[in-house]
PDB file of C-alpha atoms in Angstrom:
ATOM      1  CA  MET A1266      -9.815  16.221 -31.673  1.00  0.00           C
ATOM      2  CA  GLN A1267     -10.787  13.100 -31.034  1.00  0.00           C
ATOM      3  CA  VAL A1268     -12.852  13.996 -27.051  1.00  0.00           C
ATOM      4  CA  PHE A1269     -15.579  16.167 -29.105  1.00  0.00           C
ATOM      5  CA  LYS A1270     -15.721  13.210 -31.875  1.00  0.00           C
ATOM      6  CA  PHE A1271     -16.693  10.740 -28.528  1.00  0.00           C
ATOM      7  CA  GLN A1272     -18.129  13.237 -27.126  1.00  0.00           C
ATOM      8  CA  ARG A1273     -20.391  13.760 -30.978  1.00  0.00           C
ATOM      9  CA  VAL A1274     -21.136   9.038 -29.910  1.00  0.00           C
ATOM     10  CA  LEU A1275     -21.591   9.971 -26.254  1.00  0.00           C
ATOM     11  CA  ASN A1276     -23.955  13.074 -26.762  1.00  0.00           C
ATOM     12  CA  TYR A1277     -25.822  10.365 -29.665  1.00  0.00           C
ATOM     13  CA  ILE A1278     -25.759   7.978 -27.028  1.00  0.00           C
ATOM     14  CA  ASN A1279     -27.935  10.051 -24.210  1.00  0.00           C
ATOM     15  CA  LYS A1280     -30.314  10.627 -27.482  1.00  0.00           C
ATOM     16  CA  VAL A1281     -31.255   6.978 -27.512  1.00  0.00           C
ATOM     17  CA  PHE A1282     -31.579   6.604 -24.182  1.00  0.00           C
ATOM     18  CA  GLU A1283     -34.186   9.588 -23.422  1.00  0.00           C
ATOM     19  CA  PHE A1284     -35.733   8.183 -26.310  1.00  0.00           C
ATOM     20  CA  TYR A1285     -36.498   4.373 -24.743  1.00  0.00           C
ATOM     21  CA  SER A1286     -37.149   6.550 -21.761  1.00  0.00           C
ATOM     22  CA  VAL A1287     -39.469   8.529 -23.213  1.00  0.00           C
ATOM     23  CA  LEU A1288     -41.346   5.515 -24.529  1.00  0.00           C
ATOM     24  CA  LEU A1289     -40.898   3.722 -21.876  1.00  0.00           C
ATOM     25  CA  LEU A1290     -42.888   5.971 -19.871  1.00  0.00           C
ATOM     26  CA  VAL A1291     -45.483   6.063 -22.019  1.00  0.00           C
ATOM     27  CA  LEU A1292     -45.729   2.089 -22.380  1.00  0.00           C
ATOM     28  CA  VAL A1293     -46.619   2.346 -18.760  1.00  0.00           C
ATOM     29  CA  ILE A1294     -48.937   4.613 -19.029  1.00  0.00           C
ATOM     30  CA  ALA A1295     -50.554   2.625 -21.965  1.00  0.00           C
ATOM     31  CA  SER A1296     -50.498  -0.370 -19.764  1.00  0.00           C
ATOM     32  CA  ILE A1297     -51.907   0.800 -16.042  1.00  0.00           C
ATOM     33  CA  SER A1298     -55.240   2.558 -18.418  1.00  0.00           C
ATOM     34  CA  THR A1299     -55.115  -1.036 -19.952  1.00  0.00           C
ATOM     35  CA  GLN A1300     -55.587  -3.314 -16.888  1.00  0.00           C
ATOM     36  CA  VAL A1301     -58.012  -0.498 -15.429  1.00  0.00           C
ATOM     37  CA  ILE A1302     -60.006  -0.939 -18.413  1.00  0.00           C
ATOM     38  CA  PHE A1303     -60.624  -4.607 -17.743  1.00  0.00           C
ATOM     39  CA  ARG A1304     -60.648  -4.290 -14.734  1.00  0.00           C
ATOM     40  CA  TYR A1305     -63.227  -1.520 -13.668  1.00  0.00           C
ATOM     41  CA  VAL A1306     -65.152  -1.438 -16.851  1.00  0.00           C
ATOM     42  CA  LEU A1307     -65.112  -5.052 -18.721  1.00  0.00           C
ATOM     43  CA  ARG A1308     -64.831  -6.522 -14.844  1.00  0.00           C
ATOM     44  CA  ASN A1309     -62.012  -9.145 -16.469  1.00  0.00           C
ATOM     45  CA  PRO A1310     -58.398  -7.759 -15.548  1.00  0.00           C
ATOM     46  CA  LEU A1311     -55.509  -9.386 -17.222  1.00  0.00           C
ATOM     47  CA  ILE A1312     -53.091 -11.281 -15.159  1.00  0.00           C
ATOM     48  CA  TRP A1313     -49.671 -10.903 -17.000  1.00  0.00           C
ATOM     49  CA  ILE A1314     -50.068  -7.039 -17.405  1.00  0.00           C
ATOM     50  CA  GLU A1315     -48.678  -6.017 -13.553  1.00  0.00           C
ATOM     51  CA  GLU A1316     -45.882  -8.176 -14.817  1.00  0.00           C
ATOM     52  CA  VAL A1317     -44.914  -5.998 -18.212  1.00  0.00           C
ATOM     53  CA  THR A1318     -45.537  -2.734 -16.077  1.00  0.00           C
ATOM     54  CA  ARG A1319     -43.066  -3.610 -13.669  1.00  0.00           C
ATOM     55  CA  ILE A1320     -40.724  -4.828 -16.315  1.00  0.00           C
ATOM     56  CA  PHE A1321     -41.039  -1.908 -17.873  1.00  0.00           C
ATOM     57  CA  PHE A1322     -40.979   0.258 -14.770  1.00  0.00           C
ATOM     58  CA  ILE A1323     -37.869  -0.424 -14.657  1.00  0.00           C
ATOM     59  CA  TRP A1324     -36.505  -0.437 -17.386  1.00  0.00           C
ATOM     60  CA  MET A1325     -37.757   3.389 -17.294  1.00  0.00           C
ATOM     61  CA  ILE A1326     -35.781   3.707 -13.937  1.00  0.00           C
ATOM     62  CA  PHE A1327     -32.583   2.836 -15.185  1.00  0.00           C
ATOM     63  CA  MET A1328     -32.987   4.704 -18.421  1.00  0.00           C
ATOM     64  CA  GLY A1329     -34.499   7.677 -16.345  1.00  0.00           C
ATOM     65  CA  SER A1330     -31.522   7.775 -14.415  1.00  0.00           C
ATOM     66  CA  ILE A1331     -28.825   7.470 -17.382  1.00  0.00           C
ATOM     67  CA  VAL A1332     -30.465  10.852 -19.007  1.00  0.00           C
ATOM     68  CA  ALA A1333     -30.594  12.497 -15.754  1.00  0.00           C
ATOM     69  CA  HIS A1334     -27.351  12.055 -15.049  1.00  0.00           C
ATOM     70  CA  SER A1335     -25.728  12.811 -18.212  1.00  0.00           C
ATOM     71  CA  LYS A1336     -27.522  16.011 -17.664  1.00  0.00           C
ATOM     72  CA  LEU A1337     -25.994  15.889 -15.037  1.00  0.00           C
ATOM     73  CA  ALA A1338     -29.628  16.362 -13.062  1.00  0.00           C
ATOM     74  CA  HIS A1339     -29.342  14.697 -10.154  1.00  0.00           C
ATOM     75  CA  PRO A1340     -27.991  16.660  -7.128  1.00  0.00           C
ATOM     76  CA  ARG A1341     -24.654  17.633  -6.699  1.00  0.00           C
ATOM     77  CA  VAL A1342     -22.904  19.141  -3.633  1.00  0.00           C
ATOM     78  CA  GLU A1343     -21.214  21.998  -5.892  1.00  0.00           C
ATOM     79  CA  PHE A1344     -24.335  24.212  -4.900  1.00  0.00           C
ATOM     80  CA  PHE A1345     -22.705  25.262  -1.710  1.00  0.00           C
ATOM     81  CA  THR A1346     -19.333  24.331  -3.199  1.00  0.00           C
ATOM     82  CA  GLU A1347     -19.399  27.155  -5.717  1.00  0.00           C
ATOM     83  CA  ARG A1348     -20.612  29.798  -2.740  1.00  0.00           C
ATOM     84  CA  TYR A1349     -18.707  28.767  -0.109  1.00  0.00           C
ATOM     85  CA  PHE A1350     -15.050  27.596  -0.397  1.00  0.00           C
ATOM     86  CA  PRO A1351     -11.862  28.580  -2.160  1.00  0.00           C
ATOM     87  CA  ASN A1352     -10.667  27.239  -5.965  1.00  0.00           C
ATOM     88  CA  PHE A1353      -7.999  25.100  -4.729  1.00  0.00           C
ATOM     89  CA  THR A1354     -11.544  23.339  -2.322  1.00  0.00           C
ATOM     90  CA  LYS A1355     -13.722  23.265  -4.996  1.00  0.00           C
ATOM     91  CA  ILE A1356     -11.231  21.678  -7.873  1.00  0.00           C
ATOM     92  CA  PHE A1357     -10.444  18.810  -4.470  1.00  0.00           C
ATOM     93  CA  ILE A1358     -14.403  18.565  -3.717  1.00  0.00           C
ATOM     94  CA  LYS A1359     -15.035  18.430  -6.969  1.00  0.00           C
ATOM     95  CA  ILE A1360     -12.372  15.467  -7.923  1.00  0.00           C
ATOM     96  CA  LEU A1361     -12.852  13.932  -4.842  1.00  0.00           C
ATOM     97  CA  LEU A1362     -17.242  13.583  -6.375  1.00  0.00           C
ATOM     98  CA  ASN A1363     -15.820  12.994  -9.553  1.00  0.00           C
ATOM     99  CA  VAL A1364     -14.457   9.377  -8.008  1.00  0.00           C
ATOM    100  CA  SER A1365     -17.444   8.443  -5.584  1.00  0.00           C
ATOM    101  CA  ILE A1366     -20.181   8.614  -8.414  1.00  0.00           C
ATOM    102  CA  LEU A1367     -17.661   6.439 -11.113  1.00  0.00           C
ATOM    103  CA  GLY A1368     -16.414   4.189  -7.566  1.00  0.00           C
ATOM    104  CA  PHE A1369     -20.537   3.833  -7.295  1.00  0.00           C
ATOM    105  CA  LEU A1370     -21.542   3.424 -10.491  1.00  0.00           C
ATOM    106  CA  VAL A1371     -18.858   0.662 -10.598  1.00  0.00           C
ATOM    107  CA  LEU A1372     -20.251  -0.775  -7.522  1.00  0.00           C
ATOM    108  CA  MET A1373     -23.280  -0.430  -9.093  1.00  0.00           C
ATOM    109  CA  MET A1374     -22.266  -1.880 -12.074  1.00  0.00           C
ATOM    110  CA  VAL A1375     -20.647  -4.975 -10.336  1.00  0.00           C
ATOM    111  CA  TYR A1376     -23.774  -6.096  -8.462  1.00  0.00           C
ATOM    112  CA  GLY A1377     -25.922  -5.278 -11.157  1.00  0.00           C
ATOM    113  CA  PHE A1378     -24.327  -7.982 -12.520  1.00  0.00           C
ATOM    114  CA  ASN A1379     -24.565 -10.251 -10.825  1.00  0.00           C
ATOM    115  CA  LEU A1380     -27.904 -10.050  -9.220  1.00  0.00           C
ATOM    116  CA  ALA A1381     -29.718 -10.126 -12.669  1.00  0.00           C
ATOM    117  CA  THR A1382     -26.988 -13.498 -13.785  1.00  0.00           C
ATOM    118  CA  ARG A1383     -28.651 -15.106 -10.321  1.00  0.00           C
ATOM    119  CA  LEU A1384     -32.229 -14.623 -11.704  1.00  0.00           C
ATOM    120  CA  ARG A1385     -31.439 -15.576 -15.473  1.00  0.00           C
ATOM    121  CA  THR A1386     -33.214 -19.695 -13.982  1.00  0.00           C
ATOM    122  CA  VAL A1387     -36.146 -17.264 -12.094  1.00  0.00           C
ATOM    123  CA  SER A1388     -38.967 -16.740 -14.272  1.00  0.00           C
ATOM    124  CA  MET A1389     -41.475 -13.998 -13.924  1.00  0.00           C
ATOM    125  CA  SER A1390     -45.271 -16.414 -12.414  1.00  0.00           C
ATOM    126  CA  THR A1391     -47.478 -15.261 -15.269  1.00  0.00           C
ATOM    127  CA  THR A1392     -45.611 -13.666 -18.197  1.00  0.00           C
ATOM    128  CA  GLY A1393     -42.497 -16.813 -17.844  1.00  0.00           C
ATOM    129  CA  ILE A1394     -40.112 -14.278 -18.196  1.00  0.00           C
ATOM    130  CA  SER A1395     -36.837 -14.580 -16.825  1.00  0.00           C
ATOM    131  CA  GLN A1396     -35.775 -12.085 -14.527  1.00  0.00           C
ATOM    132  CA  LEU A1397     -32.595 -11.796 -16.452  1.00  0.00           C
ATOM    133  CA  TYR A1398     -34.262  -9.669 -18.157  1.00  0.00           C
ATOM    134  CA  VAL A1399     -35.970  -7.166 -15.477  1.00  0.00           C
ATOM    135  CA  TYR A1400     -32.265  -6.952 -13.904  1.00  0.00           C
ATOM    136  CA  ILE A1401     -30.157  -6.464 -16.424  1.00  0.00           C
ATOM    137  CA  ALA A1402     -31.786  -2.841 -16.495  1.00  0.00           C
ATOM    138  CA  ILE A1403     -29.326  -1.829 -13.879  1.00  0.00           C
ATOM    139  CA  PRO A1404     -25.548  -3.005 -15.408  1.00  0.00           C
ATOM    140  CA  ILE A1405     -26.319  -1.514 -18.622  1.00  0.00           C
ATOM    141  CA  ALA A1406     -27.780   1.928 -16.763  1.00  0.00           C
ATOM    142  CA  ALA A1407     -24.190   1.155 -14.586  1.00  0.00           C
ATOM    143  CA  VAL A1408     -21.871   1.376 -18.133  1.00  0.00           C
ATOM    144  CA  VAL A1409     -23.178   4.336 -19.727  1.00  0.00           C
ATOM    145  CA  MET A1410     -23.388   6.604 -16.799  1.00  0.00           C
ATOM    146  CA  MET A1411     -19.540   5.647 -16.032  1.00  0.00           C
ATOM    147  CA  ILE A1412     -19.035   6.263 -19.420  1.00  0.00           C
ATOM    148  CA  ASN A1413     -21.034   9.729 -18.583  1.00  0.00           C
ATOM    149  CA  GLN A1414     -18.901  10.156 -15.835  1.00  0.00           C
ATOM    150  CA  ILE A1415     -15.316   9.645 -17.306  1.00  0.00           C
ATOM    151  CA  ASN A1416     -16.847  12.549 -19.942  1.00  0.00           C
ATOM    152  CA  PHE A1417     -17.111  14.898 -17.305  1.00  0.00           C
ATOM    153  CA  ILE A1418     -14.246  14.587 -15.749  1.00  0.00           C
ATOM    154  CA  ILE A1419     -11.851  14.759 -18.951  1.00  0.00           C
ATOM    155  CA  LEU A1420     -14.004  17.763 -19.595  1.00  0.00           C
ATOM    156  CA  ASP A1421     -13.381  19.292 -15.463  1.00  0.00           C
ATOM    157  CA  PHE A1422      -9.292  18.607 -16.279  1.00  0.00           C
ATOM    158  CA  ILE A1423      -9.777  20.050 -19.701  1.00  0.00           C
ATOM    159  CA  ALA A1424     -11.920  22.991 -17.996  1.00  0.00           C
ATOM    160  CA  GLN A1425      -8.440  23.401 -15.428  1.00  0.00           C
ATOM    161  CA  LYS A1426      -5.673  22.748 -17.799  1.00  0.00           C
ATOM    162  CA  GLU A1427      -7.607  26.043 -19.894  1.00  0.00           C
ATOM    163  CA  ASN A1428      -7.728  28.123 -16.777  1.00  0.00           C
ATOM    164  CA  LYS A1429      -4.386  27.643 -15.848  1.00  0.00           C
TER     165      LYS A1429
END
């Protein structure tokens, strides 16, 4: 019963990140369009819009990664394992993949946090925004993807238990 409550909360969190990734895509398109209009139509380019677009783009990439990961839209090895391997090998490969992904996400969180905190004193040249606000997206995305990955491991464990 607790798993289903956790699943509902996690689905809500994933929907929030899906909304923000779409919003960030719209903001990237709007800021690029604004820059094109100001540069080529009005002949008065905005010097700060490139940095703002870069911030939106970086955040969009990591929020979109959360969405793709939560929907298992990233390429996976399961396509080959489902066709060519016996059940025991499939289970072993699935466990190995899940643990490997979780390990990668832990490294992404740790090194992303280190990068963001090291760059907190470095400001962007035209906007003056701290680089911390740009690169903190890395550990945030890693934490949310780790929660999703743990959820996948739990669901796989429950499925394996029910199949026995």
